[in-house]
Every structure is written in structure tokens, then in C-alpha cells.
Amino acid sequence: MQLEEQLNNIRAFSYQKMKKDSTGHGFDHIQRVVNMSTELLAHLSADKLVTLSAAYLHDVADDKLTTDPAALEKEMITFLQANYLSQDQINKIIFITQNLSFSKTLGGKKPQLPLEGQIVQDADRLDAIGAIGITRAIYYGGAHAEKIYDPQISPRQLKSKKEYRDLSQETVINHFYEKLLKIKDLLNTSAAKEIASKRHQVMLTFLTDFKAEWNAEK
Ligand code: ADP
Ligand code: NI
């Protein structure tokens, strides 16, 4: 089976799994992560099939989207085998999808990802910052009934996934201080770091303008 055909099939599988999500993890996010991974791949020598498969599949077994991640992982493995990926490639892809997320790095843990995983992790994180990142944070906050902003509520120092998922004291603006402004220093590849510096600036400008307008400054 040709690489293009394998990727087309994996894309279709991911689309079926992701199209129902409406909290910022929809297929548009997946496609952007695939596109950015392709861009980063041009600067690095990594396995293209492993990288782009992991990009397509990185949120499929996410515990926010399913109550049974293990069942989805089994389904992914069977599907990848049917598309003639080697056991080695499949193991790598599953490891990457299990260890990619921001919450995995909270509390001092930092799983060592293979280069393919570092690329997808960077692409996933770049999609959480800049203009798209601002949009996704507001969208997510709205979907979870977060306040937009409350100067009385200080940003937290997140130390666990439990804290990250506890939205009782969360605001959209605090999410920038708790996660989004930290992303530029958490990236793996230099190509991603370069892209992040402009996106970081977009968020800083947004936050400055937001607070000025909040305080009725002219
Ligand atoms: P991942 O699991 O890929 O690290 P998340 O599911 O945590 O990503 O986040 C999905 C999107 O929603 C990201 O753009 C993220 O910044 C945003 N988001 C996550 N938690 C919050 C929150 N409490 N308030 C606003 N936006 C959030
Ligand atoms: Ni993602």
C-alpha cells in the first residue's frame, strides 16, 4: 500500500471519530495539526507516516472525548494493522498519542517522546496559541460556562491534570496565564519555537488590549 493511500485511510478514520466534537478538538484542529506537522517535517528527518498518523490520531482516544480510551486504542491498532503499518510504527504512534498532552507534563513529569512525537506535540501546542489559540480558549470557555474574566480570581499554578480539568474557579483570561503563555518555552523543535514567537506576541497584545478595554481606558 502506498503512503498516500495509507494516509488517506487514516484521515478518513480520524474524521469519523472527531467530527462530532464541538469544544475545540474537532476535525479542523486535527487538520491544522497535520498541516503544521507537515511543515515541521520539512526541517527534520523523521518518519513521515508515523508523524502524520500520530497527528491524525492524537486526540481520538482522549478521555475528554471518550469514556473508554482503551477500546479506541484497540480499534486504532486493528485499523493501523489493516493498513500495513509495521508493529514498530504502530507502537510508536500509540505511545505518542498516550503521552502528548499538556496535562502529561504537569507536576514535573515529562515523558521522552521520539522525534515524530516531538513534532506532533509542537504542532498541537502551536494550535493552542496565537489568533487560533485565542479563539479556541474563548470557544472552550463558553462551552464550559467559564467566566470571561474576573480580576478577583488569580491564575493558578497548575500541578496536576485534576487541577487543569477543574473549571470551577477558571476564567478564559486566566487560562492564558496558566497555560497558553507558557507554551513557547515548552516546545521541542527550533522551527516551532520560531513560529511561536509571533503567536506569543499576538496573545500579549490581545491581553493588553483586553485589560485596557475592561478598565474603560481610551
Ligand atoms: P490538549 O489535551 O490537546 O492539551 P486541551 O483539551 O487541554 O488540549 O485544550 C483544547 C483547547 O481548549 C486548547 O486550545 C486549550 O488551550 C483550550 N482550553 C483548555 N482548557 C481550557 C480552559 N479551562 N479555558 C479555556 N480554554 C481551555
Ligand atoms: Ni490536539
Short mmCIF file of C-alpha atoms and ligand atoms in Angstrom, two decimals:
data_model
loop_
_atom_site.label_atom_id
_atom_site.label_comp_id
_atom_site.label_asym_id
_atom_site.label_seq_id
_atom_site.Cartn_x
_atom_site.Cartn_y
_atom_site.Cartn_z
CA MET A 1 0.00 0.00 0.00
CA GLN A 2 1.32 3.45 -0.94
CA LEU A 3 1.98 6.13 1.67
CA GLU A 4 -0.66 8.44 0.19
CA GLU A 5 -3.31 5.73 0.35
CA GLN A 6 -2.39 4.85 3.93
CA LEU A 7 -2.66 8.50 4.96
CA ASN A 8 -5.97 8.95 3.16
CA ASN A 9 -7.41 6.00 5.05
CA ILE A 10 -6.11 7.26 8.39
CA ARG A 11 -7.51 10.70 7.63
CA ALA A 12 -10.97 9.19 6.95
CA PHE A 13 -10.79 7.15 10.20
CA SER A 14 -9.87 10.25 12.20
CA TYR A 15 -12.62 12.30 10.54
CA GLN A 16 -15.26 9.74 11.55
CA LYS A 17 -14.05 9.82 15.16
CA MET A 18 -13.52 13.57 15.54
CA LYS A 19 -16.29 15.20 13.53
CA LYS A 20 -18.78 15.15 16.42
CA ASP A 21 -16.63 17.16 18.84
CA SER A 22 -17.60 20.79 19.25
CA THR A 23 -15.34 22.02 22.03
CA GLY A 24 -12.26 22.88 20.03
CA HIS A 25 -10.99 19.39 19.27
CA GLY A 26 -12.96 18.99 16.06
CA PHE A 27 -11.51 17.82 12.80
CA ASP A 28 -10.46 21.36 11.86
CA HIS A 29 -7.99 21.22 14.80
CA ILE A 30 -6.75 17.82 13.62
CA GLN A 31 -6.23 19.05 10.07
CA ARG A 32 -4.27 22.09 11.31
CA VAL A 33 -2.07 19.84 13.44
CA VAL A 34 -1.43 17.61 10.42
CA ASN A 35 -0.62 20.63 8.24
CA MET A 36 1.74 22.12 10.83
CA SER A 37 3.38 18.72 11.37
CA THR A 38 3.99 18.55 7.61
CA GLU A 39 5.58 21.99 7.77
CA LEU A 40 7.83 21.00 10.69
CA LEU A 41 8.75 17.70 9.00
CA ALA A 42 10.33 19.66 6.16
CA HIS A 43 13.02 20.82 8.60
CA LEU A 44 13.68 17.43 10.22
CA SER A 45 14.30 13.81 9.29
CA ALA A 46 11.51 11.88 10.92
CA ASP A 47 9.25 9.03 9.73
CA LYS A 48 6.50 10.80 7.77
CA LEU A 49 3.93 8.03 8.11
CA VAL A 50 4.40 7.77 11.89
CA THR A 51 4.34 11.56 12.33
CA LEU A 52 1.23 12.23 10.27
CA SER A 53 -0.62 9.16 11.61
CA ALA A 54 0.05 10.35 15.16
CA ALA A 55 -1.14 13.83 14.16
CA TYR A 56 -4.40 12.42 12.78
CA LEU A 57 -4.94 10.15 15.78
CA HIS A 58 -3.58 12.19 18.71
CA ASP A 59 -6.98 13.17 20.16
CA VAL A 60 -9.06 10.12 19.13
CA ALA A 61 -8.63 8.25 22.44
CA ASP A 62 -8.62 11.42 24.57
CA ASP A 63 -10.51 10.90 27.83
CA LYS A 64 -12.40 14.14 27.20
CA LEU A 65 -13.93 12.64 24.09
CA THR A 66 -14.48 9.06 25.16
CA THR A 67 -15.26 7.19 28.36
CA ASP A 68 -13.33 4.17 27.09
CA PRO A 69 -9.89 5.21 25.73
CA ALA A 70 -8.61 1.62 25.82
CA ALA A 71 -11.33 0.44 23.43
CA LEU A 72 -10.45 3.21 20.99
CA GLU A 73 -6.76 2.36 21.23
CA LYS A 74 -7.59 -1.24 20.34
CA GLU A 75 -9.64 -0.03 17.41
CA MET A 76 -6.78 2.20 16.23
CA ILE A 77 -4.28 -0.67 16.43
CA THR A 78 -6.50 -3.00 14.40
CA PHE A 79 -7.08 -0.26 11.87
CA LEU A 80 -3.36 0.53 11.52
CA GLN A 81 -2.53 -3.16 11.11
CA ALA A 82 -5.12 -3.39 8.32
CA ASN A 83 -3.29 -0.50 6.65
CA TYR A 84 0.03 -2.35 6.69
CA LEU A 85 1.90 -0.25 9.22
CA SER A 86 4.64 -2.22 10.97
CA GLN A 87 4.24 -3.20 14.63
CA ASP A 88 7.12 -0.88 15.37
CA GLN A 89 5.38 2.06 13.74
CA ILE A 90 2.10 1.24 15.48
CA ASN A 91 3.77 1.03 18.90
CA LYS A 92 5.37 4.41 18.32
CA ILE A 93 2.08 6.00 17.24
CA ILE A 94 0.18 4.68 20.26
CA PHE A 95 2.97 5.77 22.64
CA ILE A 96 2.88 9.25 21.12
CA THR A 97 -0.91 9.58 21.39
CA GLN A 98 -0.72 8.49 25.05
CA ASN A 99 2.00 10.93 26.05
CA LEU A 100 1.41 14.06 24.00
CA SER A 101 -0.95 16.16 26.03
CA PHE A 102 -0.22 19.24 28.10
CA SER A 103 -1.62 17.62 31.22
CA LYS A 104 1.02 14.84 30.95
CA THR A 105 3.73 17.40 31.58
CA LEU A 106 2.10 18.89 34.67
CA GLY A 107 3.64 18.07 38.02
CA GLY A 108 7.20 17.84 36.75
CA LYS A 109 6.72 14.72 34.63
CA LYS A 110 7.99 14.94 31.08
CA PRO A 111 7.74 11.75 29.04
CA GLN A 112 10.55 11.49 26.45
CA LEU A 113 8.91 11.46 23.04
CA PRO A 114 10.52 10.18 19.83
CA LEU A 115 11.20 12.90 17.24
CA GLU A 116 7.88 12.13 15.50
CA GLY A 117 6.07 12.77 18.79
CA GLN A 118 8.03 15.96 19.44
CA ILE A 119 6.85 17.28 16.07
CA VAL A 120 3.18 16.46 16.68
CA GLN A 121 3.36 17.84 20.22
CA ASP A 122 4.78 21.12 18.89
CA ALA A 123 2.11 21.29 16.16
CA ASP A 124 -0.64 20.59 18.74
CA ARG A 125 0.72 23.31 21.05
CA LEU A 126 1.13 25.86 18.26
CA ASP A 127 -2.59 25.39 17.61
CA ALA A 128 -3.32 26.46 21.20
CA ILE A 129 -1.57 29.85 20.86
CA GLY A 130 -1.82 32.92 18.61
CA ALA A 131 -5.07 34.04 16.99
CA ILE A 132 -6.35 30.47 16.71
CA GLY A 133 -5.38 29.81 20.32
CA ILE A 134 -7.31 32.88 21.50
CA THR A 135 -10.35 31.73 19.54
CA ARG A 136 -10.15 28.18 20.90
CA ALA A 137 -9.78 29.36 24.50
CA ILE A 138 -12.88 31.57 24.23
CA TYR A 139 -14.79 28.81 22.47
CA TYR A 140 -13.81 26.22 25.09
CA GLY A 141 -14.55 28.64 27.93
CA GLY A 142 -18.01 29.33 26.50
CA ALA A 143 -18.76 25.64 26.07
CA HIS A 144 -17.81 25.05 29.73
CA ALA A 145 -19.62 28.11 31.13
CA GLU A 146 -16.40 29.77 32.30
CA LYS A 147 -16.43 33.45 33.16
CA ILE A 148 -14.64 35.59 30.60
CA TYR A 149 -12.60 37.40 33.23
CA ASP A 150 -12.66 38.15 36.94
CA PRO A 151 -9.86 40.31 38.39
CA GLN A 152 -10.63 38.80 41.84
CA ILE A 153 -9.68 35.29 40.72
CA SER A 154 -5.90 34.80 40.44
CA PRO A 155 -4.38 32.43 37.91
CA ARG A 156 -3.36 29.08 39.43
CA GLN A 157 -0.02 27.26 39.32
CA LEU A 158 -1.28 24.05 37.75
CA LYS A 159 0.35 20.92 39.11
CA SER A 160 -1.93 18.10 38.03
CA LYS A 161 -4.39 17.06 35.41
CA LYS A 162 -7.09 17.16 38.06
CA GLU A 163 -6.41 20.84 38.69
CA TYR A 164 -6.23 21.53 34.96
CA ARG A 165 -9.65 19.97 34.47
CA ASP A 166 -11.22 21.67 37.49
CA LEU A 167 -13.03 24.60 35.92
CA SER A 168 -14.94 25.79 39.00
CA GLN A 169 -12.53 28.71 39.52
CA GLU A 170 -11.40 29.12 35.92
CA THR A 171 -11.74 32.10 33.61
CA VAL A 172 -10.85 32.39 29.96
CA ILE A 173 -8.28 35.10 30.66
CA ASN A 174 -6.66 33.05 33.45
CA HIS A 175 -6.21 30.18 31.00
CA PHE A 176 -3.66 32.34 29.17
CA TYR A 177 -1.54 32.73 32.33
CA GLU A 178 -1.97 29.12 33.44
CA LYS A 179 -1.14 27.53 30.11
CA LEU A 180 -1.02 29.49 26.86
CA LEU A 181 1.75 31.98 27.73
CA LYS A 182 3.94 29.09 28.94
CA ILE A 183 3.77 27.18 25.68
CA LYS A 184 6.55 28.98 23.82
CA ASP A 185 9.09 27.71 26.40
CA LEU A 186 7.81 24.13 26.26
CA LEU A 187 8.38 23.49 22.56
CA ASN A 188 10.78 20.85 21.28
CA THR A 189 11.89 21.92 17.80
CA SER A 190 13.56 25.18 16.77
CA ALA A 191 11.24 25.57 13.76
CA ALA A 192 8.24 25.54 16.13
CA LYS A 193 9.92 27.97 18.54
CA GLU A 194 10.34 30.45 15.71
CA ILE A 195 6.67 30.22 14.73
CA ALA A 196 5.65 30.51 18.39
CA SER A 197 7.36 33.84 18.99
CA LYS A 198 4.97 35.71 16.66
CA ARG A 199 1.93 33.89 18.05
CA HIS A 200 3.03 34.64 21.61
CA GLN A 201 3.19 38.34 20.75
CA VAL A 202 -0.35 38.18 19.31
CA MET A 203 -1.59 36.91 22.70
CA LEU A 204 0.32 39.55 24.69
CA THR A 205 -1.16 42.32 22.55
CA PHE A 206 -4.61 40.80 22.95
CA LEU A 207 -4.28 40.63 26.75
CA THR A 208 -3.03 44.22 27.00
CA ASP A 209 -5.90 45.50 24.84
CA PHE A 210 -8.43 43.33 26.68
CA LYS A 211 -7.48 44.74 30.08
CA ALA A 212 -7.35 48.30 28.80
CA GLU A 213 -10.87 47.94 27.39
CA TRP A 214 -12.07 46.19 30.56
CA ASN A 215 -10.92 49.22 32.54
CA ALA A 216 -12.63 51.61 30.14
CA GLU A 217 -9.35 53.11 29.04
CA LYS A 218 -9.50 55.12 25.85
P1 ADP B 1 -4.78 19.11 24.87
O1 ADP B 1 -5.45 17.98 25.58
O2 ADP B 1 -4.60 18.87 23.39
O3 ADP B 1 -3.53 19.61 25.52
P2 ADP B 1 -6.99 20.63 25.78
O4 ADP B 1 -8.09 19.69 25.59
O5 ADP B 1 -6.49 20.83 27.14
O6 ADP B 1 -5.78 20.32 24.83
O7 ADP B 1 -7.46 22.00 25.18
C1 ADP B 1 -8.16 22.15 23.97
C2 ADP B 1 -8.24 23.64 23.64
O8 ADP B 1 -9.03 24.30 24.62
C3 ADP B 1 -6.87 24.33 23.70
O9 ADP B 1 -6.83 25.36 22.76
C4 ADP B 1 -6.83 24.84 25.12
O10 ADP B 1 -5.95 25.92 25.29
C5 ADP B 1 -8.26 25.21 25.36
N1 ADP B 1 -8.60 25.06 26.79
C6 ADP B 1 -8.34 24.01 27.61
N2 ADP B 1 -8.75 24.23 28.87
C7 ADP B 1 -9.30 25.48 28.85
C8 ADP B 1 -9.91 26.31 29.84
N3 ADP B 1 -10.05 25.91 31.10
N4 ADP B 1 -10.36 27.53 29.45
C9 ADP B 1 -10.23 27.95 28.19
N5 ADP B 1 -9.66 27.22 27.21
C10 ADP B 1 -9.21 26.00 27.53
NI NI B 2 -4.93 18.27 19.88
#
